[in-house]
């Protein structure tokens, strides 16, 4: 299991679940909810190529009718940006280069760009349709690729808004952030959502983690 180590193991949630596991810090003698951190993991066993194919040809089409209205997302972005401003980290460390991964239509990065005029704002998006429709020509650089494949670039700030749960191996995210010389992470993840048996029955779902 991803994230497993000598101090942590994974156990099936309950009978009937085949692909859904929950973190446990104990020896298995107590229910995982009483021992572990409550982190859930779906073991989809898909290759990098299969996942990339899904995002390029399936993901956006399936979710086009579930898109949260732009005005609501701008309000969410405003809350995050307000928090970033309050930390004063960007000016304190003289951070100038920003990258958002999984940018989709670029709403969050556009809001960020408007509030931090001295920051060079770049984005990364695997879906070429989103790049062509929303992103190209609007940012310092548009990476139309897997975030893990970005090389020879340095970014002080890395934004991952509802993205981390899409990584199978979170260690790869950490290592790439280090490779990009990242100083500050801006992360939002889905939290405390219900675990559903119907997801376990799927051949694939874009989420690997539930925090």
JSON list of C-alpha atoms in Angstrom, two decimals:
[
{"chain": "A", "resi": 1, "resn": "UNK", "atom": "CA", "xyz": [0.00, 0.00, 0.00]},
{"chain": "A", "resi": 2, "resn": "UNK", "atom": "CA", "xyz": [1.16, 3.55, -0.68]},
{"chain": "A", "resi": 3, "resn": "UNK", "atom": "CA", "xyz": [2.35, 5.44, 2.38]},
{"chain": "A", "resi": 4, "resn": "UNK", "atom": "CA", "xyz": [2.81, 2.19, 4.25]},
{"chain": "A", "resi": 5, "resn": "UNK", "atom": "CA", "xyz": [5.81, 1.98, 6.53]},
{"chain": "A", "resi": 6, "resn": "UNK", "atom": "CA", "xyz": [7.01, 0.09, 9.59]},
{"chain": "A", "resi": 7, "resn": "UNK", "atom": "CA", "xyz": [4.87, 2.33, 11.81]},
{"chain": "A", "resi": 8, "resn": "UNK", "atom": "CA", "xyz": [1.72, 2.20, 9.69]},
{"chain": "A", "resi": 9, "resn": "UNK", "atom": "CA", "xyz": [-0.30, -0.38, 7.81]},
{"chain": "A", "resi": 10, "resn": "UNK", "atom": "CA", "xyz": [-3.59, -0.51, 5.95]},
{"chain": "A", "resi": 11, "resn": "UNK", "atom": "CA", "xyz": [-6.61, -2.71, 6.58]},
{"chain": "A", "resi": 12, "resn": "UNK", "atom": "CA", "xyz": [-9.85, -3.26, 4.65]},
{"chain": "A", "resi": 13, "resn": "UNK", "atom": "CA", "xyz": [-12.65, -1.00, 5.85]},
{"chain": "A", "resi": 14, "resn": "UNK", "atom": "CA", "xyz": [-15.14, -3.81, 6.38]},
{"chain": "A", "resi": 15, "resn": "UNK", "atom": "CA", "xyz": [-16.59, -6.88, 4.74]},
{"chain": "A", "resi": 16, "resn": "UNK", "atom": "CA", "xyz": [-17.67, -6.29, 1.16]},
{"chain": "A", "resi": 17, "resn": "UNK", "atom": "CA", "xyz": [-14.97, -3.74, 0.37]},
{"chain": "A", "resi": 18, "resn": "UNK", "atom": "CA", "xyz": [-12.18, -4.95, -1.91]},
{"chain": "A", "resi": 19, "resn": "UNK", "atom": "CA", "xyz": [-10.30, -1.79, -2.92]},
{"chain": "A", "resi": 20, "resn": "UNK", "atom": "CA", "xyz": [-10.94, 0.55, 0.02]},
{"chain": "A", "resi": 21, "resn": "UNK", "atom": "CA", "xyz": [-8.45, 0.63, 2.89]},
{"chain": "A", "resi": 22, "resn": "UNK", "atom": "CA", "xyz": [-8.09, 2.74, 6.02]},
{"chain": "A", "resi": 23, "resn": "UNK", "atom": "CA", "xyz": [-4.94, 3.76, 7.85]},
{"chain": "A", "resi": 24, "resn": "UNK", "atom": "CA", "xyz": [-4.23, 2.05, 11.17]},
{"chain": "A", "resi": 25, "resn": "UNK", "atom": "CA", "xyz": [-1.39, 2.87, 13.54]},
{"chain": "A", "resi": 26, "resn": "UNK", "atom": "CA", "xyz": [-2.07, -0.01, 15.88]},
{"chain": "A", "resi": 27, "resn": "UNK", "atom": "CA", "xyz": [-1.61, -3.77, 15.86]},
{"chain": "A", "resi": 28, "resn": "UNK", "atom": "CA", "xyz": [-5.03, -4.57, 14.42]},
{"chain": "A", "resi": 29, "resn": "UNK", "atom": "CA", "xyz": [-6.61, -5.49, 17.74]},
{"chain": "A", "resi": 30, "resn": "UNK", "atom": "CA", "xyz": [-8.92, -2.44, 17.69]},
{"chain": "A", "resi": 31, "resn": "UNK", "atom": "CA", "xyz": [-11.09, -0.95, 14.91]},
{"chain": "A", "resi": 32, "resn": "UNK", "atom": "CA", "xyz": [-8.98, 1.28, 12.61]},
{"chain": "A", "resi": 33, "resn": "UNK", "atom": "CA", "xyz": [-11.08, 4.33, 13.48]},
{"chain": "A", "resi": 34, "resn": "UNK", "atom": "CA", "xyz": [-9.90, 4.00, 17.09]},
{"chain": "A", "resi": 35, "resn": "UNK", "atom": "CA", "xyz": [-6.23, 3.54, 16.22]},
{"chain": "A", "resi": 36, "resn": "UNK", "atom": "CA", "xyz": [-5.36, 5.27, 12.97]},
{"chain": "A", "resi": 37, "resn": "UNK", "atom": "CA", "xyz": [-5.54, 8.73, 11.47]},
{"chain": "A", "resi": 38, "resn": "UNK", "atom": "CA", "xyz": [-8.70, 8.01, 9.48]},
{"chain": "A", "resi": 39, "resn": "UNK", "atom": "CA", "xyz": [-6.97, 8.36, 6.12]},
{"chain": "A", "resi": 40, "resn": "UNK", "atom": "CA", "xyz": [-8.69, 6.23, 3.44]},
{"chain": "A", "resi": 41, "resn": "UNK", "atom": "CA", "xyz": [-6.96, 4.83, 0.37]},
{"chain": "A", "resi": 42, "resn": "UNK", "atom": "CA", "xyz": [-8.40, 3.27, -2.80]},
{"chain": "A", "resi": 43, "resn": "UNK", "atom": "CA", "xyz": [-6.11, 0.72, -4.37]},
{"chain": "A", "resi": 44, "resn": "UNK", "atom": "CA", "xyz": [-6.97, 1.02, -8.07]},
{"chain": "A", "resi": 45, "resn": "UNK", "atom": "CA", "xyz": [-3.81, -0.64, -9.40]},
{"chain": "A", "resi": 46, "resn": "UNK", "atom": "CA", "xyz": [-3.66, 1.45, -12.57]},
{"chain": "A", "resi": 47, "resn": "UNK", "atom": "CA", "xyz": [-0.54, 2.34, -14.53]},
{"chain": "A", "resi": 48, "resn": "UNK", "atom": "CA", "xyz": [0.56, 5.94, -15.03]},
{"chain": "A", "resi": 49, "resn": "UNK", "atom": "CA", "xyz": [-0.38, 5.61, -18.72]},
{"chain": "A", "resi": 50, "resn": "UNK", "atom": "CA", "xyz": [-3.89, 4.37, -17.92]},
{"chain": "A", "resi": 51, "resn": "UNK", "atom": "CA", "xyz": [-4.49, 7.23, -15.49]},
{"chain": "A", "resi": 52, "resn": "UNK", "atom": "CA", "xyz": [-3.23, 9.82, -17.98]},
{"chain": "A", "resi": 53, "resn": "UNK", "atom": "CA", "xyz": [-5.51, 8.36, -20.65]},
{"chain": "A", "resi": 54, "resn": "UNK", "atom": "CA", "xyz": [-8.45, 8.68, -18.26]},
{"chain": "A", "resi": 55, "resn": "UNK", "atom": "CA", "xyz": [-7.78, 12.36, -17.61]},
{"chain": "A", "resi": 56, "resn": "UNK", "atom": "CA", "xyz": [-7.22, 13.16, -21.26]},
{"chain": "A", "resi": 57, "resn": "UNK", "atom": "CA", "xyz": [-10.32, 11.42, -22.62]},
{"chain": "A", "resi": 58, "resn": "UNK", "atom": "CA", "xyz": [-12.81, 10.67, -19.85]},
{"chain": "A", "resi": 59, "resn": "UNK", "atom": "CA", "xyz": [-12.55, 12.83, -16.73]},
{"chain": "A", "resi": 60, "resn": "UNK", "atom": "CA", "xyz": [-13.61, 16.27, -18.00]},
{"chain": "A", "resi": 61, "resn": "UNK", "atom": "CA", "xyz": [-16.43, 14.82, -20.11]},
{"chain": "A", "resi": 62, "resn": "UNK", "atom": "CA", "xyz": [-17.88, 12.91, -17.16]},
{"chain": "A", "resi": 63, "resn": "UNK", "atom": "CA", "xyz": [-17.72, 15.94, -14.89]},
{"chain": "A", "resi": 64, "resn": "UNK", "atom": "CA", "xyz": [-18.80, 18.71, -17.26]},
{"chain": "A", "resi": 65, "resn": "UNK", "atom": "CA", "xyz": [-22.31, 18.86, -15.75]},
{"chain": "A", "resi": 66, "resn": "UNK", "atom": "CA", "xyz": [-20.99, 18.79, -12.16]},
{"chain": "A", "resi": 67, "resn": "UNK", "atom": "CA", "xyz": [-18.85, 21.90, -12.45]},
{"chain": "A", "resi": 68, "resn": "UNK", "atom": "CA", "xyz": [-19.25, 24.28, -9.51]},
{"chain": "A", "resi": 69, "resn": "UNK", "atom": "CA", "xyz": [-20.31, 27.76, -10.76]},
{"chain": "A", "resi": 70, "resn": "UNK", "atom": "CA", "xyz": [-17.44, 30.18, -11.28]},
{"chain": "A", "resi": 71, "resn": "UNK", "atom": "CA", "xyz": [-18.76, 32.76, -8.81]},
{"chain": "A", "resi": 72, "resn": "UNK", "atom": "CA", "xyz": [-18.81, 30.21, -6.00]},
{"chain": "A", "resi": 73, "resn": "UNK", "atom": "CA", "xyz": [-15.29, 29.04, -6.84]},
{"chain": "A", "resi": 74, "resn": "UNK", "atom": "CA", "xyz": [-14.07, 32.64, -6.87]},
{"chain": "A", "resi": 75, "resn": "UNK", "atom": "CA", "xyz": [-15.40, 33.01, -3.33]},
{"chain": "A", "resi": 76, "resn": "UNK", "atom": "CA", "xyz": [-13.53, 29.86, -2.30]},
{"chain": "A", "resi": 77, "resn": "UNK", "atom": "CA", "xyz": [-10.39, 31.24, -3.95]},
{"chain": "A", "resi": 78, "resn": "UNK", "atom": "CA", "xyz": [-10.81, 34.53, -2.07]},
{"chain": "A", "resi": 79, "resn": "UNK", "atom": "CA", "xyz": [-10.82, 32.69, 1.28]},
{"chain": "A", "resi": 80, "resn": "UNK", "atom": "CA", "xyz": [-7.60, 30.84, 0.43]},
{"chain": "A", "resi": 81, "resn": "UNK", "atom": "CA", "xyz": [-5.89, 33.98, -0.87]},
{"chain": "A", "resi": 82, "resn": "UNK", "atom": "CA", "xyz": [-6.91, 35.89, 2.25]},
{"chain": "A", "resi": 83, "resn": "UNK", "atom": "CA", "xyz": [-5.24, 33.20, 4.36]},
{"chain": "A", "resi": 84, "resn": "UNK", "atom": "CA", "xyz": [-2.08, 33.33, 2.21]},
{"chain": "A", "resi": 85, "resn": "UNK", "atom": "CA", "xyz": [-1.91, 37.10, 2.63]},
{"chain": "A", "resi": 86, "resn": "UNK", "atom": "CA", "xyz": [-2.27, 36.80, 6.40]},
{"chain": "A", "resi": 87, "resn": "UNK", "atom": "CA", "xyz": [0.72, 34.45, 6.60]},
{"chain": "A", "resi": 88, "resn": "UNK", "atom": "CA", "xyz": [2.91, 37.05, 4.84]},
{"chain": "A", "resi": 89, "resn": "UNK", "atom": "CA", "xyz": [5.13, 34.20, 3.62]},
{"chain": "A", "resi": 90, "resn": "UNK", "atom": "CA", "xyz": [5.40, 35.42, 0.03]},
{"chain": "A", "resi": 91, "resn": "UNK", "atom": "CA", "xyz": [6.95, 38.76, 0.93]},
{"chain": "A", "resi": 92, "resn": "UNK", "atom": "CA", "xyz": [8.89, 37.37, 3.89]},
{"chain": "A", "resi": 93, "resn": "UNK", "atom": "CA", "xyz": [10.78, 34.92, 1.68]},
{"chain": "A", "resi": 94, "resn": "UNK", "atom": "CA", "xyz": [10.66, 37.05, -1.48]},
{"chain": "A", "resi": 95, "resn": "UNK", "atom": "CA", "xyz": [8.80, 34.36, -3.44]},
{"chain": "A", "resi": 96, "resn": "UNK", "atom": "CA", "xyz": [8.25, 35.19, -7.11]},
{"chain": "A", "resi": 97, "resn": "UNK", "atom": "CA", "xyz": [7.38, 32.03, -9.08]},
{"chain": "A", "resi": 98, "resn": "UNK", "atom": "CA", "xyz": [4.07, 30.20, -8.63]},
{"chain": "A", "resi": 99, "resn": "UNK", "atom": "CA", "xyz": [2.69, 27.00, -10.14]},
{"chain": "A", "resi": 100, "resn": "UNK", "atom": "CA", "xyz": [-0.80, 25.54, -9.79]},
{"chain": "A", "resi": 101, "resn": "UNK", "atom": "CA", "xyz": [-1.27, 21.88, -10.70]},
{"chain": "A", "resi": 102, "resn": "UNK", "atom": "CA", "xyz": [-4.59, 20.55, -11.98]},
{"chain": "A", "resi": 103, "resn": "UNK", "atom": "CA", "xyz": [-5.53, 24.12, -12.91]},
{"chain": "A", "resi": 104, "resn": "UNK", "atom": "CA", "xyz": [-8.47, 23.16, -15.18]},
{"chain": "A", "resi": 105, "resn": "UNK", "atom": "CA", "xyz": [-9.97, 26.55, -16.21]},
{"chain": "A", "resi": 106, "resn": "UNK", "atom": "CA", "xyz": [-7.47, 28.63, -14.22]},
{"chain": "A", "resi": 107, "resn": "UNK", "atom": "CA", "xyz": [-9.96, 30.42, -11.98]},
{"chain": "A", "resi": 108, "resn": "UNK", "atom": "CA", "xyz": [-7.90, 30.04, -8.81]},
{"chain": "A", "resi": 109, "resn": "UNK", "atom": "CA", "xyz": [-4.64, 31.07, -10.49]},
{"chain": "A", "resi": 110, "resn": "UNK", "atom": "CA", "xyz": [-6.30, 34.03, -12.17]},
{"chain": "A", "resi": 111, "resn": "UNK", "atom": "CA", "xyz": [-7.55, 35.24, -8.78]},
{"chain": "A", "resi": 112, "resn": "UNK", "atom": "CA", "xyz": [-4.08, 34.67, -7.33]},
{"chain": "A", "resi": 113, "resn": "UNK", "atom": "CA", "xyz": [-2.54, 36.64, -10.18]},
{"chain": "A", "resi": 114, "resn": "UNK", "atom": "CA", "xyz": [-4.86, 39.60, -9.55]},
{"chain": "A", "resi": 115, "resn": "UNK", "atom": "CA", "xyz": [-3.95, 39.76, -5.84]},
{"chain": "A", "resi": 116, "resn": "UNK", "atom": "CA", "xyz": [-0.18, 39.19, -6.18]},
{"chain": "A", "resi": 117, "resn": "UNK", "atom": "CA", "xyz": [0.90, 41.29, -9.15]},
{"chain": "A", "resi": 118, "resn": "UNK", "atom": "CA", "xyz": [4.62, 40.71, -8.63]},
{"chain": "A", "resi": 119, "resn": "UNK", "atom": "CA", "xyz": [4.31, 36.93, -8.79]},
{"chain": "A", "resi": 120, "resn": "UNK", "atom": "CA", "xyz": [4.93, 35.07, -12.06]},
{"chain": "A", "resi": 121, "resn": "UNK", "atom": "CA", "xyz": [1.95, 32.69, -12.31]},
{"chain": "A", "resi": 122, "resn": "UNK", "atom": "CA", "xyz": [2.21, 29.40, -14.22]},
{"chain": "A", "resi": 123, "resn": "UNK", "atom": "CA", "xyz": [-0.16, 26.45, -14.41]},
{"chain": "A", "resi": 124, "resn": "UNK", "atom": "CA", "xyz": [-0.06, 22.71, -15.08]},
{"chain": "A", "resi": 125, "resn": "UNK", "atom": "CA", "xyz": [-3.01, 20.84, -16.62]},
{"chain": "A", "resi": 126, "resn": "UNK", "atom": "CA", "xyz": [-3.00, 17.38, -18.20]},
{"chain": "A", "resi": 127, "resn": "UNK", "atom": "CA", "xyz": [-6.18, 17.91, -20.24]},
{"chain": "A", "resi": 128, "resn": "UNK", "atom": "CA", "xyz": [-5.25, 19.54, -23.54]},
{"chain": "A", "resi": 129, "resn": "UNK", "atom": "CA", "xyz": [-8.83, 20.76, -24.08]},
{"chain": "A", "resi": 130, "resn": "UNK", "atom": "CA", "xyz": [-8.69, 22.81, -20.88]},
{"chain": "A", "resi": 131, "resn": "UNK", "atom": "CA", "xyz": [-5.32, 24.24, -21.89]},
{"chain": "A", "resi": 132, "resn": "UNK", "atom": "CA", "xyz": [-6.59, 25.30, -25.30]},
{"chain": "A", "resi": 133, "resn": "UNK", "atom": "CA", "xyz": [-9.93, 26.67, -24.05]},
{"chain": "A", "resi": 134, "resn": "UNK", "atom": "CA", "xyz": [-8.96, 28.35, -20.79]},
{"chain": "A", "resi": 135, "resn": "UNK", "atom": "CA", "xyz": [-5.23, 28.56, -20.08]},
{"chain": "A", "resi": 136, "resn": "UNK", "atom": "CA", "xyz": [-3.02, 29.18, -23.10]},
{"chain": "A", "resi": 137, "resn": "UNK", "atom": "CA", "xyz": [-1.81, 32.76, -23.40]},
{"chain": "A", "resi": 138, "resn": "UNK", "atom": "CA", "xyz": [-3.10, 33.79, -19.96]},
{"chain": "A", "resi": 139, "resn": "UNK", "atom": "CA", "xyz": [-0.22, 32.72, -17.72]},
{"chain": "A", "resi": 140, "resn": "UNK", "atom": "CA", "xyz": [3.56, 32.88, -17.59]},
{"chain": "A", "resi": 141, "resn": "UNK", "atom": "CA", "xyz": [3.82, 29.23, -18.62]},
{"chain": "A", "resi": 142, "resn": "UNK", "atom": "CA", "xyz": [1.27, 26.48, -19.28]},
{"chain": "A", "resi": 143, "resn": "UNK", "atom": "CA", "xyz": [2.52, 22.94, -18.71]},
{"chain": "A", "resi": 144, "resn": "UNK", "atom": "CA", "xyz": [0.26, 20.55, -20.64]},
{"chain": "A", "resi": 145, "resn": "UNK", "atom": "CA", "xyz": [1.65, 17.43, -18.99]},
{"chain": "A", "resi": 146, "resn": "UNK", "atom": "CA", "xyz": [1.73, 15.30, -15.87]},
{"chain": "A", "resi": 147, "resn": "UNK", "atom": "CA", "xyz": [3.01, 17.38, -12.96]},
{"chain": "A", "resi": 148, "resn": "UNK", "atom": "CA", "xyz": [5.56, 14.67, -12.18]},
{"chain": "A", "resi": 149, "resn": "UNK", "atom": "CA", "xyz": [7.09, 15.10, -15.65]},
{"chain": "A", "resi": 150, "resn": "UNK", "atom": "CA", "xyz": [8.00, 18.79, -15.26]},
{"chain": "A", "resi": 151, "resn": "UNK", "atom": "CA", "xyz": [11.78, 19.22, -15.42]},
{"chain": "A", "resi": 152, "resn": "UNK", "atom": "CA", "xyz": [14.27, 22.09, -15.47]},
{"chain": "A", "resi": 153, "resn": "UNK", "atom": "CA", "xyz": [11.84, 24.51, -13.81]},
{"chain": "A", "resi": 154, "resn": "UNK", "atom": "CA", "xyz": [11.89, 26.09, -10.36]},
{"chain": "A", "resi": 155, "resn": "UNK", "atom": "CA", "xyz": [8.81, 27.30, -8.51]},
{"chain": "A", "resi": 156, "resn": "UNK", "atom": "CA", "xyz": [8.80, 28.94, -5.08]},
{"chain": "A", "resi": 157, "resn": "UNK", "atom": "CA", "xyz": [5.06, 28.42, -4.58]},
{"chain": "A", "resi": 158, "resn": "UNK", "atom": "CA", "xyz": [3.07, 25.30, -5.43]},
{"chain": "A", "resi": 159, "resn": "UNK", "atom": "CA", "xyz": [-0.74, 25.32, -5.32]},
{"chain": "A", "resi": 160, "resn": "UNK", "atom": "CA", "xyz": [-2.70, 22.05, -5.26]},
{"chain": "A", "resi": 161, "resn": "UNK", "atom": "CA", "xyz": [-6.41, 22.78, -4.78]},
{"chain": "A", "resi": 162, "resn": "UNK", "atom": "CA", "xyz": [-8.43, 19.55, -4.53]},
{"chain": "A", "resi": 163, "resn": "UNK", "atom": "CA", "xyz": [-5.58, 17.76, -6.32]},
{"chain": "A", "resi": 164, "resn": "UNK", "atom": "CA", "xyz": [-3.58, 15.79, -3.75]},
{"chain": "A", "resi": 165, "resn": "UNK", "atom": "CA", "xyz": [-6.24, 13.08, -3.50]},
{"chain": "A", "resi": 166, "resn": "UNK", "atom": "CA", "xyz": [-5.62, 12.26, -7.17]},
{"chain": "A", "resi": 167, "resn": "UNK", "atom": "CA", "xyz": [-2.04, 11.06, -6.54]},
{"chain": "A", "resi": 168, "resn": "UNK", "atom": "CA", "xyz": [-1.58, 7.35, -5.93]},
{"chain": "A", "resi": 169, "resn": "UNK", "atom": "CA", "xyz": [1.81, 7.73, -4.27]},
{"chain": "A", "resi": 170, "resn": "UNK", "atom": "CA", "xyz": [1.92, 10.93, -2.22]},
{"chain": "A", "resi": 171, "resn": "UNK", "atom": "CA", "xyz": [5.67, 10.47, -1.85]},
{"chain": "A", "resi": 172, "resn": "UNK", "atom": "CA", "xyz": [6.01, 11.30, -5.56]},
{"chain": "A", "resi": 173, "resn": "UNK", "atom": "CA", "xyz": [4.24, 14.61, -5.00]},
{"chain": "A", "resi": 174, "resn": "UNK", "atom": "CA", "xyz": [6.59, 15.41, -2.13]},
{"chain": "A", "resi": 175, "resn": "UNK", "atom": "CA", "xyz": [9.70, 14.51, -4.14]},
{"chain": "A", "resi": 176, "resn": "UNK", "atom": "CA", "xyz": [8.61, 16.60, -7.12]},
{"chain": "A", "resi": 177, "resn": "UNK", "atom": "CA", "xyz": [7.91, 19.59, -4.88]},
{"chain": "A", "resi": 178, "resn": "UNK", "atom": "CA", "xyz": [11.49, 19.24, -3.61]},
{"chain": "A", "resi": 179, "resn": "UNK", "atom": "CA", "xyz": [12.82, 18.91, -7.19]},
{"chain": "A", "resi": 180, "resn": "UNK", "atom": "CA", "xyz": [11.05, 22.14, -8.14]},
{"chain": "A", "resi": 181, "resn": "UNK", "atom": "CA", "xyz": [12.71, 23.93, -5.21]},
{"chain": "A", "resi": 182, "resn": "UNK", "atom": "CA", "xyz": [9.32, 24.73, -3.69]},
{"chain": "A", "resi": 183, "resn": "UNK", "atom": "CA", "xyz": [9.31, 26.89, -0.56]},
{"chain": "A", "resi": 184, "resn": "UNK", "atom": "CA", "xyz": [5.56, 27.18, 0.10]},
{"chain": "A", "resi": 185, "resn": "UNK", "atom": "CA", "xyz": [2.70, 24.75, -0.52]},
{"chain": "A", "resi": 186, "resn": "UNK", "atom": "CA", "xyz": [-0.92, 25.91, -0.82]},
{"chain": "A", "resi": 187, "resn": "UNK", "atom": "CA", "xyz": [-2.99, 22.76, -0.39]},
{"chain": "A", "resi": 188, "resn": "UNK", "atom": "CA", "xyz": [-6.71, 22.06, -0.07]},
{"chain": "A", "resi": 189, "resn": "UNK", "atom": "CA", "xyz": [-8.06, 18.51, 0.15]},
{"chain": "A", "resi": 190, "resn": "UNK", "atom": "CA", "xyz": [-11.51, 16.93, 0.54]},
{"chain": "A", "resi": 191, "resn": "UNK", "atom": "CA", "xyz": [-11.99, 16.18, 4.22]},
{"chain": "A", "resi": 192, "resn": "UNK", "atom": "CA", "xyz": [-14.28, 13.98, 6.30]},
{"chain": "A", "resi": 193, "resn": "UNK", "atom": "CA", "xyz": [-16.42, 12.78, 3.40]},
{"chain": "A", "resi": 194, "resn": "UNK", "atom": "CA", "xyz": [-18.40, 9.50, 3.58]},
{"chain": "A", "resi": 195, "resn": "UNK", "atom": "CA", "xyz": [-16.83, 6.34, 2.16]},
{"chain": "A", "resi": 196, "resn": "UNK", "atom": "CA", "xyz": [-19.26, 4.66, -0.22]},
{"chain": "A", "resi": 197, "resn": "UNK", "atom": "CA", "xyz": [-19.36, 1.02, -1.30]},
{"chain": "A", "resi": 198, "resn": "UNK", "atom": "CA", "xyz": [-20.41, 2.02, -4.83]},
{"chain": "A", "resi": 199, "resn": "UNK", "atom": "CA", "xyz": [-17.01, 3.67, -5.35]},
{"chain": "A", "resi": 200, "resn": "UNK", "atom": "CA", "xyz": [-15.27, 0.46, -4.28]},
{"chain": "A", "resi": 201, "resn": "UNK", "atom": "CA", "xyz": [-17.20, -1.40, -7.01]},
{"chain": "A", "resi": 202, "resn": "UNK", "atom": "CA", "xyz": [-15.86, 0.84, -9.80]},
{"chain": "A", "resi": 203, "resn": "UNK", "atom": "CA", "xyz": [-13.02, -0.17, -12.08]},
{"chain": "A", "resi": 204, "resn": "UNK", "atom": "CA", "xyz": [-11.48, 3.25, -11.47]},
{"chain": "A", "resi": 205, "resn": "UNK", "atom": "CA", "xyz": [-12.24, 6.52, -9.71]},
{"chain": "A", "resi": 206, "resn": "UNK", "atom": "CA", "xyz": [-9.91, 9.57, -9.90]},
{"chain": "A", "resi": 207, "resn": "UNK", "atom": "CA", "xyz": [-9.51, 9.75, -6.10]},
{"chain": "A", "resi": 208, "resn": "UNK", "atom": "CA", "xyz": [-6.92, 7.59, -4.37]},
{"chain": "A", "resi": 209, "resn": "UNK", "atom": "CA", "xyz": [-7.12, 9.27, -0.97]},
{"chain": "A", "resi": 210, "resn": "UNK", "atom": "CA", "xyz": [-9.68, 10.65, 1.46]},
{"chain": "A", "resi": 211, "resn": "UNK", "atom": "CA", "xyz": [-8.20, 12.68, 4.29]}
]
